[in-house]
C-alpha positions in Angstrom: -100.5 -38.3 30.6 -102.0 -36.3 33.4 -99.3 -37.1 35.9 -96.3 -36.9 33.6 -95.4 -40.5 34.3 -96.5 -43.8 32.7 -96.6 -46.0 35.9 -99.9 -47.1 37.4 -98.7 -46.2 41.0 -96.6 -43.1 41.6 -95.5 -41.7 44.9 -94.1 -38.1 44.4 -92.0 -36.9 47.3 -91.6 -33.2 47.8 -88.9 -31.4 49.7 -85.8 -29.1 49.6 -82.7 -31.2 50.0 -81.8 -33.6 47.3 -79.9 -36.0 49.6 -82.9 -36.2 51.9 -85.2 -36.8 49.0 -83.1 -39.6 47.8 -83.0 -41.2 51.2 -86.8 -41.0 51.6 -87.3 -42.3 48.1 -85.2 -45.4 49.0 -87.3 -45.9 52.2 -90.5 -45.6 50.2 -89.3 -48.0 47.6 -88.4 -50.5 50.4 -91.9 -50.1 51.9 -93.7 -50.5 48.6 -91.6 -53.6 47.7 -93.6 -55.5 50.3 -96.9 -54.7 48.7 -98.2 -57.7 46.6 -98.9 -57.0 43.0 -96.4 -54.1 42.4 -93.9 -54.8 39.7 -91.1 -52.8 38.1 -90.7 -50.7 41.2 -88.1 -47.9 40.8 -87.5 -44.2 41.6 -86.7 -41.5 39.1 -83.2 -41.5 37.8 -81.2 -38.9 39.7 -77.5 -39.6 39.9 -74.6 -37.4 40.9 -72.1 -36.9 38.0 -68.7 -35.2 38.1 -68.7 -31.6 37.0 -66.1 -28.8 37.2 -66.6 -26.2 39.8 -64.8 -22.9 39.8 -64.7 -20.9 43.0 -63.2 -17.4 42.4 -61.0 -15.9 45.1 -62.3 -12.3 44.9 -59.4 -10.7 46.7 -56.8 -12.3 44.4 -58.9 -11.7 41.3 -59.2 -8.0 42.1 -55.4 -7.8 42.5 -55.0 -8.8 38.8 -58.0 -6.7 37.6 -60.1 -9.8 36.8 -63.8 -10.2 37.2 -65.4 -13.5 38.3 -66.8 -14.0 34.8 -63.4 -13.6 33.2 -62.0 -16.1 35.6 -64.7 -18.7 34.8 -64.3 -18.2 31.1 -60.5 -18.6 31.3 -60.9 -21.7 33.5 -63.3 -23.2 30.9 -60.8 -22.6 28.2 -58.0 -24.1 30.2 -60.0 -27.2 31.2 -62.2 -27.9 28.1 -60.8 -25.7 25.4 -62.6 -23.2 23.2 -62.9 -22.7 19.5 -61.0 -19.7 18.3 -61.5 -19.8 14.5 -61.3 -22.0 11.4 -58.5 -22.9 9.0 -58.9 -23.9 5.4 -56.6 -26.5 3.9 -57.5 -27.6 0.4 -61.2 -28.2 0.3 -61.6 -28.9 4.0 -62.2 -26.7 7.0 -60.7 -27.4 10.4 -61.5 -25.9 13.8 -58.8 -24.0 15.6 -59.1 -24.6 19.4 -57.3 -22.9 22.2 -56.3 -25.2 25.0 -53.9 -25.1 27.9 -50.9 -27.4 28.3 -51.2 -30.3 30.7 -49.0 -28.7 33.3 -51.2 -25.6 33.4 -54.4 -27.7 33.6 -53.1 -29.7 36.6 -51.5 -26.8 38.5 -53.0 -24.9 41.4 -54.8 -21.8 40.1 -53.7 -18.4 41.3 -57.1 -16.6 41.5 -59.7 -19.5 41.7 -60.1 -23.0 43.0 -61.0 -25.4 40.2 -62.1 -28.8 41.3 -64.3 -31.8 40.1 -67.3 -32.1 42.4 -70.4 -34.4 42.3 -73.5 -32.6 40.9 -77.0 -34.0 40.4 -77.7 -34.8 36.7 -81.3 -33.5 37.0 -83.3 -31.5 39.5 -87.1 -31.8 39.1 -89.3 -29.0 40.6 -93.0 -28.6 41.0 -95.0 -26.1 43.1 -91.7 -24.3 44.0 -90.4 -27.5 45.6 -87.9 -30.2 44.5 -89.4 -33.6 44.0 -88.5 -37.2 43.3 -90.8 -40.0 42.1 -91.1 -43.6 43.2 -93.2 -45.5 40.7 -94.3 -49.0 39.7 -96.9 -50.9 37.8 -99.5 -53.4 38.9 -99.9 -57.0 37.9 -102.1 -59.8 39.1 -104.2 -57.7 41.5 -106.9 -55.1 41.4 -105.5 -51.6 41.1 -107.8 -50.3 43.8 -106.6 -53.0 46.3 -102.9 -52.2 45.6 -103.6 -48.5 46.0 -105.1 -49.1 49.5 -102.0 -51.2 50.4 -99.7 -48.5 49.1 -101.4 -45.9 51.3 -101.0 -48.2 54.3 -97.3 -48.7 53.5 -96.7 -44.9 53.1 -98.1 -44.4 56.6 -95.2 -46.4 58.0 -92.6 -44.0 56.5 -91.7 -40.9 58.5 -91.0 -37.7 56.7 -89.2 -34.7 58.2 -90.8 -31.3 58.3 -91.5 -29.8 54.9 -91.1 -33.2 53.3 -94.3 -35.0 52.2 -95.5 -37.7 49.7 -98.3 -37.4 47.2 -99.9 -40.5 45.8 -100.5 -40.2 42.0 -100.9 -42.5 39.0 -103.6 -44.1 36.9 -105.8 -45.0 39.8 -105.7 -41.5 41.4 -106.6 -39.8 38.1 -109.3 -42.4 37.4 -110.9 -41.7 40.8 -110.8 -38.0 40.2 -112.4 -38.4 36.7 -115.1 -40.7 38.2 -116.0 -38.2 40.9 -116.4 -35.5 38.2 -118.4 -37.8 36.0 -120.7 -38.7 39.0 -121.4 -35.0 39.7 -122.1 -34.3 36.1 -124.3 -37.4 35.8 -126.4 -36.3 38.8 -126.9 -32.9 37.3 -127.7 -34.4 33.9 -130.2 -36.9 35.6 -132.0 -34.0 37.2 -132.2 -32.1 33.9 -133.4 -35.3 32.1 -136.2 -35.7 34.6 -137.4 -32.2 34.1 -137.2 -32.6 30.3 -139.3 -35.8 30.6 -141.9 -34.0 32.7 -142.0 -31.1 30.3 -142.4 -33.4 27.4 -145.1 -35.7 28.8 -146.8 -33.1 31.0 -147.4 -35.9 33.5 -145.3 -36.7 36.6 -146.1 -40.4 36.7 -145.0 -41.0 33.1 -141.9 -38.9 33.6 -141.0 -40.9 36.7 -141.7 -44.2 35.0 -139.5 -43.3 32.0 -136.7 -41.9 34.2 -136.6 -45.2 36.3 -136.4 -47.2 33.1 -133.3 -45.5 31.8 -130.8 -47.5 34.0 -132.3 -50.7 32.6 -131.1 -49.6 29.1 -127.5 -49.8 30.5 -127.7 -53.5 31.3 -126.4 -54.5 27.9 -123.5 -52.1 28.2 -122.5 -53.5 31.5 -122.6 -57.1 30.2 -120.6 -56.1 27.1 -117.9 -54.4 29.3 -117.8 -57.5 31.6 -117.5 -59.9 28.6 -114.8 -57.7 27.1 -111.8 -56.6 29.2 -113.9 -56.4 32.4 -112.7 -52.9 33.2 -114.9 -49.8 33.5 -112.7 -47.1 32.0 -113.2 -43.5 31.0 -114.3 -44.6 27.5 -116.8 -47.0 29.0 -118.4 -44.3 31.1 -118.7 -42.1 28.0 -120.4 -45.1 26.3 -122.9 -45.4 29.1 -123.8 -41.7 28.8 -124.3 -42.2 25.1 -126.6 -45.2 25.6 -128.5 -43.2 28.2 -129.1 -40.4 25.8 -130.2 -42.7 22.9 -132.6 -44.6 25.2 -134.1 -41.4 26.6 -134.6 -40.0 23.1 -136.4 -43.1 21.8 -138.5 -43.4 25.0 -139.6 -39.8 24.7 -140.5 -40.1 21.0 -142.4 -43.4 21.7 -144.6 -42.0 24.5 -145.1 -38.7 22.7 -146.3 -40.7 19.7 -148.8 -42.6 21.9 -150.1 -39.3 23.2 -150.3 -37.9 19.6 -152.4 -40.8 18.5 -154.7 -40.3 21.4 -155.0 -36.6 21.4 -154.7 -35.6 17.7 -155.9 -38.7 15.8 -158.6 -39.8 18.2 -157.2 -43.3 18.8 -158.9 -45.0 21.8 -156.6 -45.7 24.7 -155.9 -49.4 24.8 -153.9 -52.3 23.2 -154.7 -51.1 19.7 -153.2 -47.7 20.3 -150.1 -49.1 21.8 -149.6 -51.7 19.0 -150.1 -49.1 16.3 -147.7 -46.6 18.0 -145.0 -49.3 18.5 -145.3 -50.4 14.9 -145.0 -46.9 13.6 -141.9 -46.2 15.8 -140.3 -49.5 15.0 -138.5 -48.4 11.8 -137.0 -45.2 13.3 -135.8 -47.0 16.4 -134.2 -49.8 14.4 -132.7 -47.3 12.0 -131.1 -45.4 14.8 -129.7 -48.5 16.4 -128.4 -50.0 13.2 -126.6 -46.9 11.9 -125.0 -46.3 15.2 -124.0 -49.9 15.6 -122.5 -50.1 12.1 -120.4 -47.0 12.7 -119.0 -48.6 15.9 -118.3 -52.1 14.6 -114.8 -51.2 13.1 -113.7 -49.8 16.5 -114.8 -53.0 18.2 -113.1 -55.2 15.6 -109.8 -53.2 15.8 -109.6 -53.9 19.5 -107.6 -52.1 22.2 -104.7 -51.2 19.9 -102.5 -48.2 20.6 -104.4 -45.0 19.9 -107.7 -46.8 20.4 -107.7 -47.1 24.2 -110.7 -44.8 24.7 -112.8 -45.6 21.6 -112.7 -49.4 21.9 -114.3 -49.7 25.4 -116.7 -46.9 24.5 -117.8 -48.8 21.3 -118.2 -52.1 23.2 -120.5 -50.5 25.8 -122.6 -48.6 23.2 -123.1 -51.7 21.1 -124.2 -53.7 24.1 -126.4 -50.9 25.4 -128.1 -50.4 22.0 -129.4 -54.0 22.1 -131.1 -53.6 25.6 -132.3 -50.1 25.0 -133.9 -51.1 21.7 -135.7 -54.0 23.3 -136.7 -51.8 26.2 -138.3 -49.2 24.0 -140.0 -51.6 21.6 -141.4 -54.0 24.2 -141.2 -52.7 27.8 -142.2 -49.0 27.3 -145.4 -49.8 25.3 -146.4 -52.4 27.9 -145.8 -50.0 30.8 -147.6 -47.2 29.0 -150.6 -49.5 28.6 -150.4 -50.3 32.3 -149.8 -46.8 33.7 -150.9 -44.5 30.9 -154.4 -44.3 32.3 -155.4 -43.0 35.7 -157.5 -45.0 38.1 -160.5 -42.9 37.3 -160.3 -43.9 33.7 -158.9 -40.6 32.3 -156.0 -41.1 29.9 -152.7 -39.8 31.4 -152.1 -37.7 28.3 -155.1 -35.5 29.2 -153.9 -34.6 32.7 -151.1 -32.2 33.6 
């Protein structure tokens, strides 16, 4: 969708002359045909088809008082004919066409040269340059490995000045999206840490909770591996969703421990942690259950057309919900019991 083509690997060649573009496309196709894993290799359909060309002799046309446009219109009528009106016979209407006689169509023109010449059936342009695509799909090999081999094969093809190839396709767009997602994830991670620190008012608890977040993604990674084994854009969105759910449940769990200690006078220890975990059990399970039930239809439907993004996203979220729920119910309370109190015996909730 982003490149305008459906192939996994696309080499888009830019230049000015169509003949040179066609020649280089053939060379690129020959080079890529040696790369293992590429199937259905072809370049975009650009053929020369016969068309009528009219070249007006301005000196002779001026002698007869004709303009170039008049000559071209007359030539069109002589060669192809032109509808001049309609005639009604009975209940039917027939077109009336004006056309020249065969001898006039085949004779040498007086004021113009009319000939049949080869003309490209289509001319594609992008960024003020003409272009031609060489594309193919990948089968039996990892897309990244094929992409690297294609880059090496392109390096063996020489291009004249002002002619250059651009490697496009599914892998290129996926890499660009992953780079953007990585940048956004880093920014989001920094923001999450500051939110954790603001919520807990304690750097150690914030760091502990932040380092636990990747553990919640283990289930999503396993689910993706057991599924189609591919980390797609939908899978990455699913990971971010699991990360948000896990962070929310962890914040509410630790805040509840602090509330029991500060507001209800619960003594720091095993009893506080057990009580807090029991009281947060129902909300955590309810969140996981409702989210999972909403995603089950997408998982059952599979990777059908129109479900290419939702299916891997649902698989990752379902797997991540299992590990994040277990993490918040068992690991977070245990670690709070271990690190929630400073070495001097002061509860972490009472220190900034």
